PDB file of N, CA and C in Angstrom:
ATOM      1  N   MET A 255     111.003 126.450 114.538  1.00  0.00           N
ATOM      2  CA  MET A 255     110.767 124.985 114.823  1.00  0.00           C
ATOM      3  C   MET A 255     112.024 124.420 115.616  1.00  0.00           C
ATOM      4  N   ALA A 256     111.935 123.936 116.853  1.00  0.00           N
ATOM      5  CA  ALA A 256     112.894 123.271 117.467  1.00  0.00           C
ATOM      6  C   ALA A 256     112.758 121.697 117.438  1.00  0.00           C
ATOM      7  N   ILE A 257     113.758 121.113 116.893  1.00  0.00           N
ATOM      8  CA  ILE A 257     113.872 119.600 116.751  1.00  0.00           C
ATOM      9  C   ILE A 257     114.541 119.065 117.873  1.00  0.00           C
ATOM     10  N   HIS A 258     113.830 118.258 118.702  1.00  0.00           N
ATOM     11  CA  HIS A 258     114.140 117.446 119.878  1.00  0.00           C
ATOM     12  C   HIS A 258     114.693 116.136 119.529  1.00  0.00           C
ATOM     13  N   TYR A 259     115.825 115.794 120.041  1.00  0.00           N
ATOM     14  CA  TYR A 259     116.454 114.349 119.786  1.00  0.00           C
ATOM     15  C   TYR A 259     117.282 114.213 121.023  1.00  0.00           C
ATOM     16  N   ALA A 260     116.787 112.956 121.618  1.00  0.00           N
ATOM     17  CA  ALA A 260     117.610 112.523 122.807  1.00  0.00           C
ATOM     18  C   ALA A 260     118.176 113.572 123.734  1.00  0.00           C
ATOM     19  N   LYS A 261     116.956 114.207 124.297  1.00  0.00           N
ATOM     20  CA  LYS A 261     117.394 115.265 125.107  1.00  0.00           C
ATOM     21  C   LYS A 261     118.148 116.442 124.601  1.00  0.00           C
ATOM     22  N   ARG A 262     118.407 116.461 123.433  1.00  0.00           N
ATOM     23  CA  ARG A 262     119.086 117.572 122.863  1.00  0.00           C
ATOM     24  C   ARG A 262     118.012 118.390 121.800  1.00  0.00           C
ATOM     25  N   THR A 263     118.395 119.780 121.543  1.00  0.00           N
ATOM     26  CA  THR A 263     117.476 120.443 120.827  1.00  0.00           C
ATOM     27  C   THR A 263     118.290 121.134 119.787  1.00  0.00           C
ATOM     28  N   PHE A 264     117.689 121.299 118.672  1.00  0.00           N
ATOM     29  CA  PHE A 264     118.403 122.071 117.608  1.00  0.00           C
ATOM     30  C   PHE A 264     117.255 123.041 116.970  1.00  0.00           C
ATOM     31  N   ASP A 265     117.398 124.323 117.436  1.00  0.00           N
ATOM     32  CA  ASP A 265     116.595 125.200 116.991  1.00  0.00           C
ATOM     33  C   ASP A 265     116.726 125.798 115.562  1.00  0.00           C
ATOM     34  N   LEU A 266     116.219 125.115 114.487  1.00  0.00           N
ATOM     35  CA  LEU A 266     116.426 125.232 113.227  1.00  0.00           C
ATOM     36  C   LEU A 266     116.122 126.733 112.879  1.00  0.00           C
ATOM     37  N   GLU A 267     114.898 127.145 113.305  1.00  0.00           N
ATOM     38  CA  GLU A 267     114.554 128.607 113.017  1.00  0.00           C
ATOM     39  C   GLU A 267     115.647 129.636 113.335  1.00  0.00           C
ATOM     40  N   ARG A 268     116.207 129.367 114.565  1.00  0.00           N
ATOM     41  CA  ARG A 268     117.175 130.303 115.172  1.00  0.00           C
ATOM     42  C   ARG A 268     118.469 130.406 114.468  1.00  0.00           C
ATOM     43  N   HIS A 269     118.899 129.053 113.947  1.00  0.00           N
ATOM     44  CA  HIS A 269     120.052 128.990 113.340  1.00  0.00           C
ATOM     45  C   HIS A 269     119.955 129.624 111.951  1.00  0.00           C
ATOM     46  N   LEU A 270     118.790 129.406 111.390  1.00  0.00           N
ATOM     47  CA  LEU A 270     118.560 130.154 109.756  1.00  0.00           C
ATOM     48  C   LEU A 270     118.490 131.773 110.121  1.00  0.00           C
ATOM     49  N   ARG A 271     117.814 132.301 111.049  1.00  0.00           N
ATOM     50  CA  ARG A 271     117.898 133.674 111.495  1.00  0.00           C
ATOM     51  C   ARG A 271     119.470 134.288 111.542  1.00  0.00           C
ATOM     52  N   GLU A 272     119.848 133.577 112.274  1.00  0.00           N
ATOM     53  CA  GLU A 272     121.537 133.867 112.817  1.00  0.00           C
ATOM     54  C   GLU A 272     122.500 133.542 111.432  1.00  0.00           C
ATOM     55  N   ALA A 273     122.154 132.592 110.659  1.00  0.00           N
ATOM     56  CA  ALA A 273     122.816 132.474 109.286  1.00  0.00           C
ATOM     57  C   ALA A 273     122.558 133.614 108.340  1.00  0.00           C
ATOM     58  N   ALA A 274     121.319 134.037 108.507  1.00  0.00           N
ATOM     59  CA  ALA A 274     120.843 135.188 107.327  1.00  0.00           C
ATOM     60  C   ALA A 274     121.470 136.493 107.871  1.00  0.00           C
ATOM     61  N   ALA A 275     121.852 136.524 109.339  1.00  0.00           N
ATOM     62  CA  ALA A 275     122.443 137.606 110.035  1.00  0.00           C
ATOM     63  C   ALA A 275     124.034 137.725 109.745  1.00  0.00           C
ATOM     64  N   GLY A 276     124.429 136.525 109.054  1.00  0.00           N
ATOM     65  CA  GLY A 276     125.977 136.465 108.797  1.00  0.00           C
ATOM     66  C   GLY A 276     126.625 135.808 109.924  1.00  0.00           C
ATOM     67  N   ASP A 277     126.163 135.029 110.709  1.00  0.00           N
ATOM     68  CA  ASP A 277     126.737 134.155 111.714  1.00  0.00           C
ATOM     69  C   ASP A 277     127.448 132.987 111.297  1.00  0.00           C
ATOM     70  N   ALA A 278     128.745 132.963 111.154  1.00  0.00           N
ATOM     71  CA  ALA A 278     129.581 131.882 110.458  1.00  0.00           C
ATOM     72  C   ALA A 278     129.200 130.492 111.310  1.00  0.00           C
ATOM     73  N   GLU A 279     129.092 130.607 112.677  1.00  0.00           N
ATOM     74  CA  GLU A 279     128.890 129.437 113.307  1.00  0.00           C
ATOM     75  C   GLU A 279     127.529 128.643 113.171  1.00  0.00           C
ATOM     76  N   ALA A 280     126.539 129.467 113.049  1.00  0.00           N
ATOM     77  CA  ALA A 280     125.270 129.126 112.772  1.00  0.00           C
ATOM     78  C   ALA A 280     125.240 128.427 111.473  1.00  0.00           C
ATOM     79  N   ARG A 281     125.750 128.906 110.476  1.00  0.00           N
ATOM     80  CA  ARG A 281     126.076 128.325 109.048  1.00  0.00           C
ATOM     81  C   ARG A 281     126.662 127.003 109.042  1.00  0.00           C
ATOM     82  N   HIS A 282     127.705 126.885 109.971  1.00  0.00           N
ATOM     83  CA  HIS A 282     128.469 125.809 110.019  1.00  0.00           C
ATOM     84  C   HIS A 282     127.453 124.714 110.721  1.00  0.00           C
ATOM     85  N   ALA A 283     126.904 125.110 111.861  1.00  0.00           N
ATOM     86  CA  ALA A 283     126.093 124.232 112.331  1.00  0.00           C
ATOM     87  C   ALA A 283     125.073 123.586 111.533  1.00  0.00           C
ATOM     88  N   LEU A 284     124.490 124.373 110.682  1.00  0.00           N
ATOM     89  CA  LEU A 284     123.459 124.009 109.545  1.00  0.00           C
ATOM     90  C   LEU A 284     124.195 123.070 108.607  1.00  0.00           C
ATOM     91  N   GLY A 285     125.273 123.157 108.369  1.00  0.00           N
ATOM     92  CA  GLY A 285     126.106 122.304 107.542  1.00  0.00           C
ATOM     93  C   GLY A 285     126.173 120.924 108.168  1.00  0.00           C
ATOM     94  N   VAL A 286     126.593 120.889 109.500  1.00  0.00           N
ATOM     95  CA  VAL A 286     126.889 119.796 110.110  1.00  0.00           C
ATOM     96  C   VAL A 286     125.629 118.850 110.516  1.00  0.00           C
ATOM     97  N   VAL A 287     124.454 119.619 110.605  1.00  0.00           N
ATOM     98  CA  VAL A 287     123.098 119.052 110.772  1.00  0.00           C
ATOM     99  C   VAL A 287     122.763 118.191 109.562  1.00  0.00           C
ATOM    100  N   TYR A 288     122.917 118.845 108.291  1.00  0.00           N
ATOM    101  CA  TYR A 288     122.629 118.374 107.144  1.00  0.00           C
ATOM    102  C   TYR A 288     123.533 117.098 106.657  1.00  0.00           C
ATOM    103  N   SER A 289     124.960 117.450 107.049  1.00  0.00           N
ATOM    104  CA  SER A 289     125.767 116.470 106.465  1.00  0.00           C
ATOM    105  C   SER A 289     125.783 114.937 107.393  1.00  0.00           C
ATOM    106  N   CYS A 290     125.287 115.116 108.656  1.00  0.00           N
ATOM    107  CA  CYS A 290     125.312 114.150 109.617  1.00  0.00           C
ATOM    108  C   CYS A 290     123.638 113.563 109.610  1.00  0.00           C
ATOM    109  N   GLY A 291     122.749 114.302 109.285  1.00  0.00           N
ATOM    110  CA  GLY A 291     121.569 113.756 109.432  1.00  0.00           C
ATOM    111  C   GLY A 291     120.875 113.828 110.952  1.00  0.00           C
ATOM    112  N   SER A 292     121.499 114.860 111.667  1.00  0.00           N
ATOM    113  CA  SER A 292     121.151 115.012 112.946  1.00  0.00           C
ATOM    114  C   SER A 292     119.751 115.561 113.401  1.00  0.00           C
ATOM    115  N   PHE A 293     119.472 115.304 114.482  1.00  0.00           N
ATOM    116  CA  PHE A 293     118.019 115.937 115.153  1.00  0.00           C
ATOM    117  C   PHE A 293     116.919 115.657 113.995  1.00  0.00           C
ATOM    118  N   GLY A 294     116.975 114.523 113.464  1.00  0.00           N
ATOM    119  CA  GLY A 294     115.688 114.068 112.613  1.00  0.00           C
ATOM    120  C   GLY A 294     115.790 114.759 111.182  1.00  0.00           C
ATOM    121  N   ILE A 295     116.660 115.241 110.805  1.00  0.00           N
ATOM    122  CA  ILE A 295     116.864 116.004 109.622  1.00  0.00           C
ATOM    123  C   ILE A 295     117.699 115.172 108.714  1.00  0.00           C
ATOM    124  N   ALA A 296     117.168 114.827 107.381  1.00  0.00           N
ATOM    125  CA  ALA A 296     117.702 113.803 106.654  1.00  0.00           C
ATOM    126  C   ALA A 296     119.004 114.306 106.181  1.00  0.00           C
ATOM    127  N   ILE A 297     119.936 113.435 105.873  1.00  0.00           N
ATOM    128  CA  ILE A 297     121.329 113.733 105.197  1.00  0.00           C
ATOM    129  C   ILE A 297     120.901 114.391 103.815  1.00  0.00           C
ATOM    130  N   ASP A 298     121.487 115.456 103.546  1.00  0.00           N
ATOM    131  CA  ASP A 298     121.403 115.894 102.415  1.00  0.00           C
ATOM    132  C   ASP A 298     122.796 116.626 102.063  1.00  0.00           C
ATOM    133  N   LEU A 299     123.657 116.257 101.315  1.00  0.00           N
ATOM    134  CA  LEU A 299     124.939 116.651 101.047  1.00  0.00           C
ATOM    135  C   LEU A 299     125.104 117.911 100.241  1.00  0.00           C
ATOM    136  N   ILE A 300     124.232 118.026  99.535  1.00  0.00           N
ATOM    137  CA  ILE A 300     124.294 119.507  98.573  1.00  0.00           C
ATOM    138  C   ILE A 300     123.779 120.387  99.621  1.00  0.00           C
ATOM    139  N   GLU A 301     122.721 120.342 100.559  1.00  0.00           N
ATOM    140  CA  GLU A 301     122.319 121.326 101.544  1.00  0.00           C
ATOM    141  C   GLU A 301     123.610 121.547 102.389  1.00  0.00           C
ATOM    142  N   ALA A 302     124.133 120.370 102.885  1.00  0.00           N
ATOM    143  CA  ALA A 302     125.395 120.681 103.830  1.00  0.00           C
ATOM    144  C   ALA A 302     126.371 121.526 103.124  1.00  0.00           C
ATOM    145  N   HIS A 303     126.743 121.104 101.911  1.00  0.00           N
ATOM    146  CA  HIS A 303     127.942 121.715 101.094  1.00  0.00           C
ATOM    147  C   HIS A 303     127.483 123.373 101.062  1.00  0.00           C
ATOM    148  N   LYS A 304     126.196 123.639 100.711  1.00  0.00           N
ATOM    149  CA  LYS A 304     125.840 124.912 100.692  1.00  0.00           C
ATOM    150  C   LYS A 304     126.128 125.649 102.113  1.00  0.00           C
ATOM    151  N   TRP A 305     125.799 125.225 103.125  1.00  0.00           N
ATOM    152  CA  TRP A 305     125.876 125.931 104.393  1.00  0.00           C
ATOM    153  C   TRP A 305     127.349 125.964 104.746  1.00  0.00           C
ATOM    154  N   PHE A 306     128.236 124.875 104.360  1.00  0.00           N
ATOM    155  CA  PHE A 306     129.527 124.884 104.831  1.00  0.00           C
ATOM    156  C   PHE A 306     130.339 126.030 103.719  1.00  0.00           C
ATOM    157  N   ASN A 307     129.899 126.208 102.646  1.00  0.00           N
ATOM    158  CA  ASN A 307     130.280 127.103 101.844  1.00  0.00           C
ATOM    159  C   ASN A 307     129.952 128.521 102.310  1.00  0.00           C
ATOM    160  N   LEU A 308     128.744 128.868 102.756  1.00  0.00           N
ATOM    161  CA  LEU A 308     128.275 129.918 103.221  1.00  0.00           C
ATOM    162  C   LEU A 308     129.119 130.328 104.659  1.00  0.00           C
ATOM    163  N   ALA A 309     129.361 129.237 105.402  1.00  0.00           N
ATOM    164  CA  ALA A 309     130.083 129.412 106.540  1.00  0.00           C
ATOM    165  C   ALA A 309     131.591 130.000 106.379  1.00  0.00           C
ATOM    166  N   ALA A 310     132.179 129.341 105.114  1.00  0.00           N
ATOM    167  CA  ALA A 310     133.394 129.777 104.898  1.00  0.00           C
ATOM    168  C   ALA A 310     133.536 131.161 104.294  1.00  0.00           C
ATOM    169  N   LEU A 311     132.594 131.568 103.628  1.00  0.00           N
ATOM    170  CA  LEU A 311     132.379 132.769 102.952  1.00  0.00           C
ATOM    171  C   LEU A 311     132.322 133.733 104.148  1.00  0.00           C
ATOM    172  N   ALA A 312     131.667 133.348 105.262  1.00  0.00           N
ATOM    173  CA  ALA A 312     131.715 134.330 106.340  1.00  0.00           C
ATOM    174  C   ALA A 312     132.728 134.414 107.218  1.00  0.00           C
ATOM    175  N   GLY A 313     133.957 133.580 106.902  1.00  0.00           N
ATOM    176  CA  GLY A 313     134.912 133.395 107.545  1.00  0.00           C
ATOM    177  C   GLY A 313     135.439 132.255 108.404  1.00  0.00           C
ATOM    178  N   SER A 314     134.530 131.360 108.302  1.00  0.00           N
ATOM    179  CA  SER A 314     134.748 130.232 109.163  1.00  0.00           C
ATOM    180  C   SER A 314     135.726 129.113 108.796  1.00  0.00           C
ATOM    181  N   GLU A 315     136.997 129.011 109.345  1.00  0.00           N
ATOM    182  CA  GLU A 315     138.008 128.012 108.939  1.00  0.00           C
ATOM    183  C   GLU A 315     137.361 126.588 108.954  1.00  0.00           C
ATOM    184  N   GLU A 316     136.464 126.470 110.074  1.00  0.00           N
ATOM    185  CA  GLU A 316     135.788 125.256 110.036  1.00  0.00           C
ATOM    186  C   GLU A 316     134.957 124.887 108.978  1.00  0.00           C
ATOM    187  N   GLY A 317     134.227 125.707 108.394  1.00  0.00           N
ATOM    188  CA  GLY A 317     133.476 125.799 107.110  1.00  0.00           C
ATOM    189  C   GLY A 317     134.415 125.269 106.079  1.00  0.00           C
ATOM    190  N   GLN A 318     135.522 126.008 105.759  1.00  0.00           N
ATOM    191  CA  GLN A 318     136.401 125.701 104.589  1.00  0.00           C
ATOM    192  C   GLN A 318     136.966 124.215 104.813  1.00  0.00           C
ATOM    193  N   VAL A 319     137.364 123.694 105.965  1.00  0.00           N
ATOM    194  CA  VAL A 319     137.641 122.453 106.255  1.00  0.00           C
ATOM    195  C   VAL A 319     136.505 121.341 105.922  1.00  0.00           C
ATOM    196  N   SER A 320     135.200 121.765 106.551  1.00  0.00           N
ATOM    197  CA  SER A 320     134.016 121.011 106.413  1.00  0.00           C
ATOM    198  C   SER A 320     133.786 120.763 104.767  1.00  0.00           C
ATOM    199  N   ARG A 321     133.840 121.908 104.317  1.00  0.00           N
ATOM    200  CA  ARG A 321     133.506 121.927 102.818  1.00  0.00           C
ATOM    201  C   ARG A 321     134.291 121.069 101.756  1.00  0.00           C
ATOM    202  N   ALA A 322     135.552 121.054 102.238  1.00  0.00           N
ATOM    203  CA  ALA A 322     136.518 120.281 101.289  1.00  0.00           C
ATOM    204  C   ALA A 322     136.366 118.727 101.739  1.00  0.00           C
ATOM    205  N   GLU A 323     136.031 118.450 103.045  1.00  0.00           N
ATOM    206  CA  GLU A 323     135.856 117.010 103.191  1.00  0.00           C
ATOM    207  C   GLU A 323     134.658 116.472 102.566  1.00  0.00           C
ATOM    208  N   ILE A 324     133.494 117.210 102.645  1.00  0.00           N
ATOM    209  CA  ILE A 324     132.362 116.757 102.039  1.00  0.00           C
ATOM    210  C   ILE A 324     132.398 116.635 100.620  1.00  0.00           C
ATOM    211  N   SER A 325     133.035 117.532 100.020  1.00  0.00           N
ATOM    212  CA  SER A 325     133.278 117.629  98.450  1.00  0.00           C
ATOM    213  C   SER A 325     133.865 116.402  98.147  1.00  0.00           C
ATOM    214  N   GLU A 326     134.619 115.585  98.812  1.00  0.00           N
ATOM    215  CA  GLU A 326     135.262 114.337  98.451  1.00  0.00           C
ATOM    216  C   GLU A 326     134.198 113.400  98.060  1.00  0.00           C
ATOM    217  N   GLU A 327     132.842 113.475  98.813  1.00  0.00           N
ATOM    218  CA  GLU A 327     131.949 112.472  98.621  1.00  0.00           C
ATOM    219  C   GLU A 327     130.804 112.818  97.654  1.00  0.00           C
ATOM    220  N   MET A 328     131.192 113.916  97.025  1.00  0.00           N
ATOM    221  CA  MET A 328     130.088 114.580  96.027  1.00  0.00           C
ATOM    222  C   MET A 328     130.570 114.543  94.547  1.00  0.00           C
ATOM    223  N   THR A 329     129.592 114.338  93.560  1.00  0.00           N
ATOM    224  CA  THR A 329     129.844 114.531  92.274  1.00  0.00           C
ATOM    225  C   THR A 329     130.147 116.064  91.885  1.00  0.00           C
ATOM    226  N   ALA A 330     130.910 116.471  90.675  1.00  0.00           N
ATOM    227  CA  ALA A 330     130.708 117.900  90.362  1.00  0.00           C
ATOM    228  C   ALA A 330     129.553 118.517  90.212  1.00  0.00           C
ATOM    229  N   ARG A 331     128.575 117.543  89.687  1.00  0.00           N
ATOM    230  CA  ARG A 331     127.218 118.277  89.442  1.00  0.00           C
ATOM    231  C   ARG A 331     126.632 118.647  90.770  1.00  0.00           C
ATOM    232  N   GLU A 332     126.841 117.754  91.751  1.00  0.00           N
ATOM    233  CA  GLU A 332     126.217 117.961  93.193  1.00  0.00           C
ATOM    234  C   GLU A 332     126.774 119.220  93.627  1.00  0.00           C
ATOM    235  N   ILE A 333     128.188 119.250  93.503  1.00  0.00           N
ATOM    236  CA  ILE A 333     128.908 120.625  94.118  1.00  0.00           C
ATOM    237  C   ILE A 333     128.373 121.857  93.255  1.00  0.00           C
ATOM    238  N   ALA A 334     128.179 121.833  91.878  1.00  0.00           N
ATOM    239  CA  ALA A 334     127.724 123.038  91.276  1.00  0.00           C
ATOM    240  C   ALA A 334     126.311 123.395  91.716  1.00  0.00           C
ATOM    241  N   GLU A 335     125.459 122.342  92.097  1.00  0.00           N
ATOM    242  CA  GLU A 335     124.182 122.611  92.548  1.00  0.00           C
ATOM    243  C   GLU A 335     124.236 123.275  93.948  1.00  0.00           C
ATOM    244  N   ALA A 336     125.071 122.845  94.858  1.00  0.00           N
ATOM    245  CA  ALA A 336     125.246 123.465  96.064  1.00  0.00           C
ATOM    246  C   ALA A 336     125.763 124.913  96.000  1.00  0.00           C
ATOM    247  N   GLN A 337     126.691 125.107  94.945  1.00  0.00           N
ATOM    248  CA  GLN A 337     127.092 126.636  94.845  1.00  0.00           C
ATOM    249  C   GLN A 337     126.037 127.359  94.440  1.00  0.00           C
ATOM    250  N   ARG A 338     125.266 126.890  93.481  1.00  0.00           N
ATOM    251  CA  ARG A 338     124.065 127.617  93.030  1.00  0.00           C
ATOM    252  C   ARG A 338     123.193 128.000  94.023  1.00  0.00           C
ATOM    253  N   ALA A 339     122.863 126.944  94.873  1.00  0.00           N
ATOM    254  CA  ALA A 339     121.822 127.162  96.122  1.00  0.00           C
ATOM    255  C   ALA A 339     122.610 128.210  97.090  1.00  0.00           C
ATOM    256  N   ALA A 340     123.750 128.198  97.280  1.00  0.00           N
ATOM    257  CA  ALA A 340     124.381 129.090  98.094  1.00  0.00           C
ATOM    258  C   ALA A 340     124.280 130.624  97.576  1.00  0.00           C
ATOM    259  N   ARG A 341     124.526 130.738  96.216  1.00  0.00           N
ATOM    260  CA  ARG A 341     124.528 131.917  95.636  1.00  0.00           C
ATOM    261  C   ARG A 341     122.910 132.512  95.714  1.00  0.00           C
ATOM    262  N   ALA A 342     122.020 131.745  95.517  1.00  0.00           N
ATOM    263  CA  ALA A 342     120.597 132.036  95.564  1.00  0.00           C
ATOM    264  C   ALA A 342     120.182 132.393  97.051  1.00  0.00           C
ATOM    265  N   TRP A 343     120.577 131.625  98.075  1.00  0.00           N
ATOM    266  CA  TRP A 343     120.343 131.898  99.421  1.00  0.00           C
ATOM    267  C   TRP A 343     120.783 133.379  99.589  1.00  0.00           C
ATOM    268  N   LEU A 344     122.060 133.694  99.239  1.00  0.00           N
ATOM    269  CA  LEU A 344     122.468 135.019  99.288  1.00  0.00           C
ATOM    270  C   LEU A 344     121.708 136.015  98.758  1.00  0.00           C
ATOM    271  N   ARG A 345     121.297 135.891  97.568  1.00  0.00           N
ATOM    272  CA  ARG A 345     120.264 136.920  96.903  1.00  0.00           C
ATOM    273  C   ARG A 345     119.036 137.060  97.661  1.00  0.00           C
ATOM    274  N   GLU A 346     118.539 135.837  97.889  1.00  0.00           N
ATOM    275  CA  GLU A 346     117.218 135.850  98.589  1.00  0.00           C
ATOM    276  C   GLU A 346     117.213 136.506 100.060  1.00  0.00           C
ATOM    277  N   THR A 347     118.299 136.253 100.783  1.00  0.00           N
ATOM    278  CA  THR A 347     118.288 136.933 101.984  1.00  0.00           C
ATOM    279  C   THR A 347     118.843 138.488 102.170  1.00  0.00           C
ATOM    280  N   GLY A 348     119.232 138.841 100.944  1.00  0.00           N
ATOM    281  CA  GLY A 348     119.771 140.130 100.872  1.00  0.00           C
ATOM    282  C   GLY A 348     121.143 140.265 101.446  1.00  0.00           C
ATOM    283  N   THR A 349     121.929 139.188 101.544  1.00  0.00           N
ATOM    284  CA  THR A 349     122.992 139.103 102.224  1.00  0.00           C
ATOM    285  C   THR A 349     124.266 139.171 101.162  1.00  0.00           C
ATOM    286  N   ALA A 350     123.879 139.216 100.075  1.00  0.00           N
ATOM    287  CA  ALA A 350     124.917 139.112  98.918  1.00  0.00           C
ATOM    288  C   ALA A 350     125.579 140.545  98.857  1.00  0.00           C
ATOM    289  N   LYS A 351     126.860 140.795  98.924  1.00  0.00           N
ATOM    290  CA  LYS A 351     127.477 142.039  98.568  1.00  0.00           C
ATOM    291  C   LYS A 351     127.439 142.254  96.990  1.00  0.00           C
ATOM    292  N   PRO A 352     127.441 143.398  96.612  1.00  0.00           N
ATOM    293  CA  PRO A 352     127.704 143.709  95.198  1.00  0.00           C
ATOM    294  C   PRO A 352     128.514 142.840  94.456  1.00  0.00           C
ATOM    295  N   GLU A 353     130.004 142.862  95.073  1.00  0.00           N
ATOM    296  CA  GLU A 353     130.885 142.007  94.346  1.00  0.00           C
ATOM    297  C   GLU A 353     130.809 140.603  94.340  1.00  0.00           C
ATOM    298  N   ALA A 354     129.644 140.026  95.303  1.00  0.00           N
ATOM    299  CA  ALA A 354     129.322 138.720  95.144  1.00  0.00           C
ATOM    300  C   ALA A 354     128.626 138.145  94.072  1.00  0.00           C
ATOM    301  N   SER A 355     128.051 139.071  93.201  1.00  0.00           N
ATOM    302  CA  SER A 355     127.327 138.689  92.146  1.00  0.00           C
ATOM    303  C   SER A 355     128.046 137.507  91.017  1.00  0.00           C
ATOM    304  N   SER A 356     129.521 137.974  91.095  1.00  0.00           N
ATOM    305  CA  SER A 356     130.364 137.250  90.173  1.00  0.00           C
ATOM    306  C   SER A 356     131.209 136.215  90.924  1.00  0.00           C
ATOM    307  N   LEU A 357     130.657 136.035  92.164  1.00  0.00           N
ATOM    308  CA  LEU A 357     131.512 135.333  93.251  1.00  0.00           C
ATOM    309  C   LEU A 357     131.412 133.994  92.729  1.00  0.00           C
ATOM    310  N   ARG A 358     132.394 133.025  92.867  1.00  0.00           N
ATOM    311  CA  ARG A 358     132.495 131.816  92.579  1.00  0.00           C
ATOM    312  C   ARG A 358     132.653 131.035  93.680  1.00  0.00           C
ATOM    313  N   LEU A 359     131.720 130.383  94.398  1.00  0.00           N
ATOM    314  CA  LEU A 359     132.045 129.860  95.578  1.00  0.00           C
ATOM    315  C   LEU A 359     132.851 128.566  95.366  1.00  0.00           C
ATOM    316  N   ALA A 360     133.745 128.243  96.413  1.00  0.00           N
ATOM    317  CA  ALA A 360     134.599 127.208  96.230  1.00  0.00           C
ATOM    318  C   ALA A 360     133.790 125.862  96.373  1.00  0.00           C
ATOM    319  N   ALA A 361     134.757 124.848  95.733  1.00  0.00           N
ATOM    320  CA  ALA A 361     134.217 123.422  96.082  1.00  0.00           C
ATOM    321  C   ALA A 361     134.637 123.039  97.300  1.00  0.00           C
TER     322      ALA A 361
END
């Protein structure tokens, strides 16, 4: 599903596919969309943190910075929920490495 907004398009499905393939930039872009409420997607800091965390895990320095910034606006409970969501996403997509089962994703 492509979301159109002011002559710009965000292809959510493509970004999700690329994120599942390990693309750090796609993961970061998803975090940005959820943190800003872009392209008609509602602001969701937990979802944004999840994607920034996954971007950081894939090696994105931007993901690390964005995750740290958004964490300042979140409660510890929200961050924990985002971390659980990130681990669940890794399991669901089959992108979790065996050593990731004990992985503690950063705040």
